[in-house]
Amino acid sequence: MNSEQFLQLLRRDGFPEPVEVQQVPNGQIGVHEHPFEVRALVVEGDITIVIDGLSKNYKAGEMFHLELKQPHAESYGSEGVKYLASRKQ
């Protein structure tokens, strides 16, 4: 998926304009949750998200989705990660 396709999907589903998020190489964030739903498109690098003990890695061109208040952990690859994230209240 490219960024234009991602933006069209967000608009169709009522999500606001995304913000760019960048995380450091080999970084990680332990289990946490957000007070919003997230749809994100990885632009560079990669991110691994763990939900309910299941780990999934996302690379450039792939989209991930987090439900409202969904507990998850994150870790970032050797190049870090840059992604576009839309947060829906």
PDB file of C-alpha atoms in Angstrom:
ATOM      1  CA  MET A   1       0.000   0.000   0.000  1.00  0.00           C
ATOM      2  CA  ASN A   2       1.299   3.476  -0.789  1.00  0.00           C
ATOM      3  CA  SER A   3       0.602   6.657   1.157  1.00  0.00           C
ATOM      4  CA  GLU A   4      -2.106   7.888  -1.240  1.00  0.00           C
ATOM      5  CA  GLN A   5      -4.023   4.607  -0.951  1.00  0.00           C
ATOM      6  CA  PHE A   6      -3.647   4.816   2.833  1.00  0.00           C
ATOM      7  CA  LEU A   7      -5.031   8.373   2.912  1.00  0.00           C
ATOM      8  CA  GLN A   8      -8.018   7.318   0.792  1.00  0.00           C
ATOM      9  CA  LEU A   9      -8.723   4.426   3.178  1.00  0.00           C
ATOM     10  CA  LEU A  10      -8.556   6.753   6.185  1.00  0.00           C
ATOM     11  CA  ARG A  11     -10.981   9.223   4.604  1.00  0.00           C
ATOM     12  CA  ARG A  12     -13.381   6.447   3.631  1.00  0.00           C
ATOM     13  CA  ASP A  13     -13.443   5.108   7.198  1.00  0.00           C
ATOM     14  CA  GLY A  14     -13.700   8.478   8.955  1.00  0.00           C
ATOM     15  CA  PHE A  15     -10.158   8.676  10.328  1.00  0.00           C
ATOM     16  CA  PRO A  16      -8.397  12.064  10.630  1.00  0.00           C
ATOM     17  CA  GLU A  17      -5.250  13.073   8.753  1.00  0.00           C
ATOM     18  CA  PRO A  18      -2.260  11.054   9.953  1.00  0.00           C
ATOM     19  CA  VAL A  19       0.833  12.308  11.741  1.00  0.00           C
ATOM     20  CA  GLU A  20       4.362  11.083  11.096  1.00  0.00           C
ATOM     21  CA  VAL A  21       5.897   9.046  13.913  1.00  0.00           C
ATOM     22  CA  GLN A  22       9.553   8.056  14.056  1.00  0.00           C
ATOM     23  CA  GLN A  23      11.116   5.625  16.538  1.00  0.00           C
ATOM     24  CA  VAL A  24      14.794   4.893  17.210  1.00  0.00           C
ATOM     25  CA  PRO A  25      16.685   1.800  16.004  1.00  0.00           C
ATOM     26  CA  ASN A  26      16.344  -1.247  18.257  1.00  0.00           C
ATOM     27  CA  GLY A  27      14.004   0.635  20.604  1.00  0.00           C
ATOM     28  CA  GLN A  28      11.066  -0.869  22.400  1.00  0.00           C
ATOM     29  CA  ILE A  29       8.036   0.081  24.457  1.00  0.00           C
ATOM     30  CA  GLY A  30       6.557  -2.412  26.916  1.00  0.00           C
ATOM     31  CA  VAL A  31       2.882  -3.249  27.175  1.00  0.00           C
ATOM     32  CA  HIS A  32       0.715  -0.138  27.018  1.00  0.00           C
ATOM     33  CA  GLU A  33      -2.537   1.081  25.476  1.00  0.00           C
ATOM     34  CA  HIS A  34      -3.851   4.227  23.807  1.00  0.00           C
ATOM     35  CA  PRO A  35      -7.105   6.126  24.447  1.00  0.00           C
ATOM     36  CA  PHE A  36      -7.804   6.024  20.693  1.00  0.00           C
ATOM     37  CA  GLU A  37      -7.991   3.619  17.747  1.00  0.00           C
ATOM     38  CA  VAL A  38      -4.916   3.603  15.480  1.00  0.00           C
ATOM     39  CA  ARG A  39      -4.399   2.892  11.803  1.00  0.00           C
ATOM     40  CA  ALA A  40      -0.834   3.256  10.620  1.00  0.00           C
ATOM     41  CA  LEU A  41       1.216   2.769   7.464  1.00  0.00           C
ATOM     42  CA  VAL A  42       4.893   1.895   7.800  1.00  0.00           C
ATOM     43  CA  VAL A  43       6.953   4.182   5.546  1.00  0.00           C
ATOM     44  CA  GLU A  44      10.530   3.136   6.450  1.00  0.00           C
ATOM     45  CA  GLY A  45      12.119   0.437   8.589  1.00  0.00           C
ATOM     46  CA  ASP A  46      10.012  -2.016  10.543  1.00  0.00           C
ATOM     47  CA  ILE A  47       8.004  -2.428  13.732  1.00  0.00           C
ATOM     48  CA  THR A  48       6.984  -5.546  15.625  1.00  0.00           C
ATOM     49  CA  ILE A  49       3.755  -5.398  17.603  1.00  0.00           C
ATOM     50  CA  VAL A  50       2.811  -7.990  20.224  1.00  0.00           C
ATOM     51  CA  ILE A  51      -0.880  -8.422  21.096  1.00  0.00           C
ATOM     52  CA  ASP A  52      -2.107 -11.198  23.386  1.00  0.00           C
ATOM     53  CA  GLY A  53       1.286 -12.919  23.118  1.00  0.00           C
ATOM     54  CA  LEU A  54       1.199 -12.960  19.299  1.00  0.00           C
ATOM     55  CA  SER A  55       4.003 -11.098  17.531  1.00  0.00           C
ATOM     56  CA  LYS A  56       3.623  -9.557  14.047  1.00  0.00           C
ATOM     57  CA  ASN A  57       6.263  -7.640  12.114  1.00  0.00           C
ATOM     58  CA  TYR A  58       5.297  -4.819   9.723  1.00  0.00           C
ATOM     59  CA  LYS A  59       7.605  -3.394   7.040  1.00  0.00           C
ATOM     60  CA  ALA A  60       7.420  -0.453   4.643  1.00  0.00           C
ATOM     61  CA  GLY A  61       4.167  -0.507   2.685  1.00  0.00           C
ATOM     62  CA  GLU A  62       2.280  -2.505   5.309  1.00  0.00           C
ATOM     63  CA  MET A  63      -0.520  -1.197   7.490  1.00  0.00           C
ATOM     64  CA  PHE A  64      -1.300  -2.049  11.102  1.00  0.00           C
ATOM     65  CA  HIS A  65      -4.384  -1.423  13.216  1.00  0.00           C
ATOM     66  CA  LEU A  66      -4.840  -1.130  16.977  1.00  0.00           C
ATOM     67  CA  GLU A  67      -8.256  -1.095  18.594  1.00  0.00           C
ATOM     68  CA  LEU A  68      -9.174   1.497  21.216  1.00  0.00           C
ATOM     69  CA  LYS A  69      -7.327   0.708  24.490  1.00  0.00           C
ATOM     70  CA  GLN A  70      -5.825  -2.491  23.035  1.00  0.00           C
ATOM     71  CA  PRO A  71      -2.874  -3.581  25.204  1.00  0.00           C
ATOM     72  CA  HIS A  72       0.226  -4.114  23.062  1.00  0.00           C
ATOM     73  CA  ALA A  73       4.027  -3.893  23.072  1.00  0.00           C
ATOM     74  CA  GLU A  74       6.243  -2.477  20.324  1.00  0.00           C
ATOM     75  CA  SER A  75       9.818  -3.016  19.180  1.00  0.00           C
ATOM     76  CA  TYR A  76      11.675  -1.440  16.285  1.00  0.00           C
ATOM     77  CA  GLY A  77      14.170  -2.883  13.816  1.00  0.00           C
ATOM     78  CA  SER A  78      17.841  -2.079  13.336  1.00  0.00           C
ATOM     79  CA  GLU A  79      16.934   0.950  11.189  1.00  0.00           C
ATOM     80  CA  GLY A  80      14.165   2.152  13.494  1.00  0.00           C
ATOM     81  CA  VAL A  81      10.763   2.860  12.005  1.00  0.00           C
ATOM     82  CA  LYS A  82       8.865   5.737  10.463  1.00  0.00           C
ATOM     83  CA  TYR A  83       5.113   5.464  10.025  1.00  0.00           C
ATOM     84  CA  LEU A  84       2.022   7.557   9.356  1.00  0.00           C
ATOM     85  CA  ALA A  85      -0.496   7.150  12.187  1.00  0.00           C
ATOM     86  CA  SER A  86      -4.115   8.236  12.279  1.00  0.00           C
ATOM     87  CA  ARG A  87      -5.754   8.323  15.693  1.00  0.00           C
ATOM     88  CA  LYS A  88      -9.532   8.095  15.927  1.00  0.00           C
ATOM     89  CA  GLN A  89     -11.207   9.006  19.227  1.00  0.00           C
TER      90      GLN A  89
END
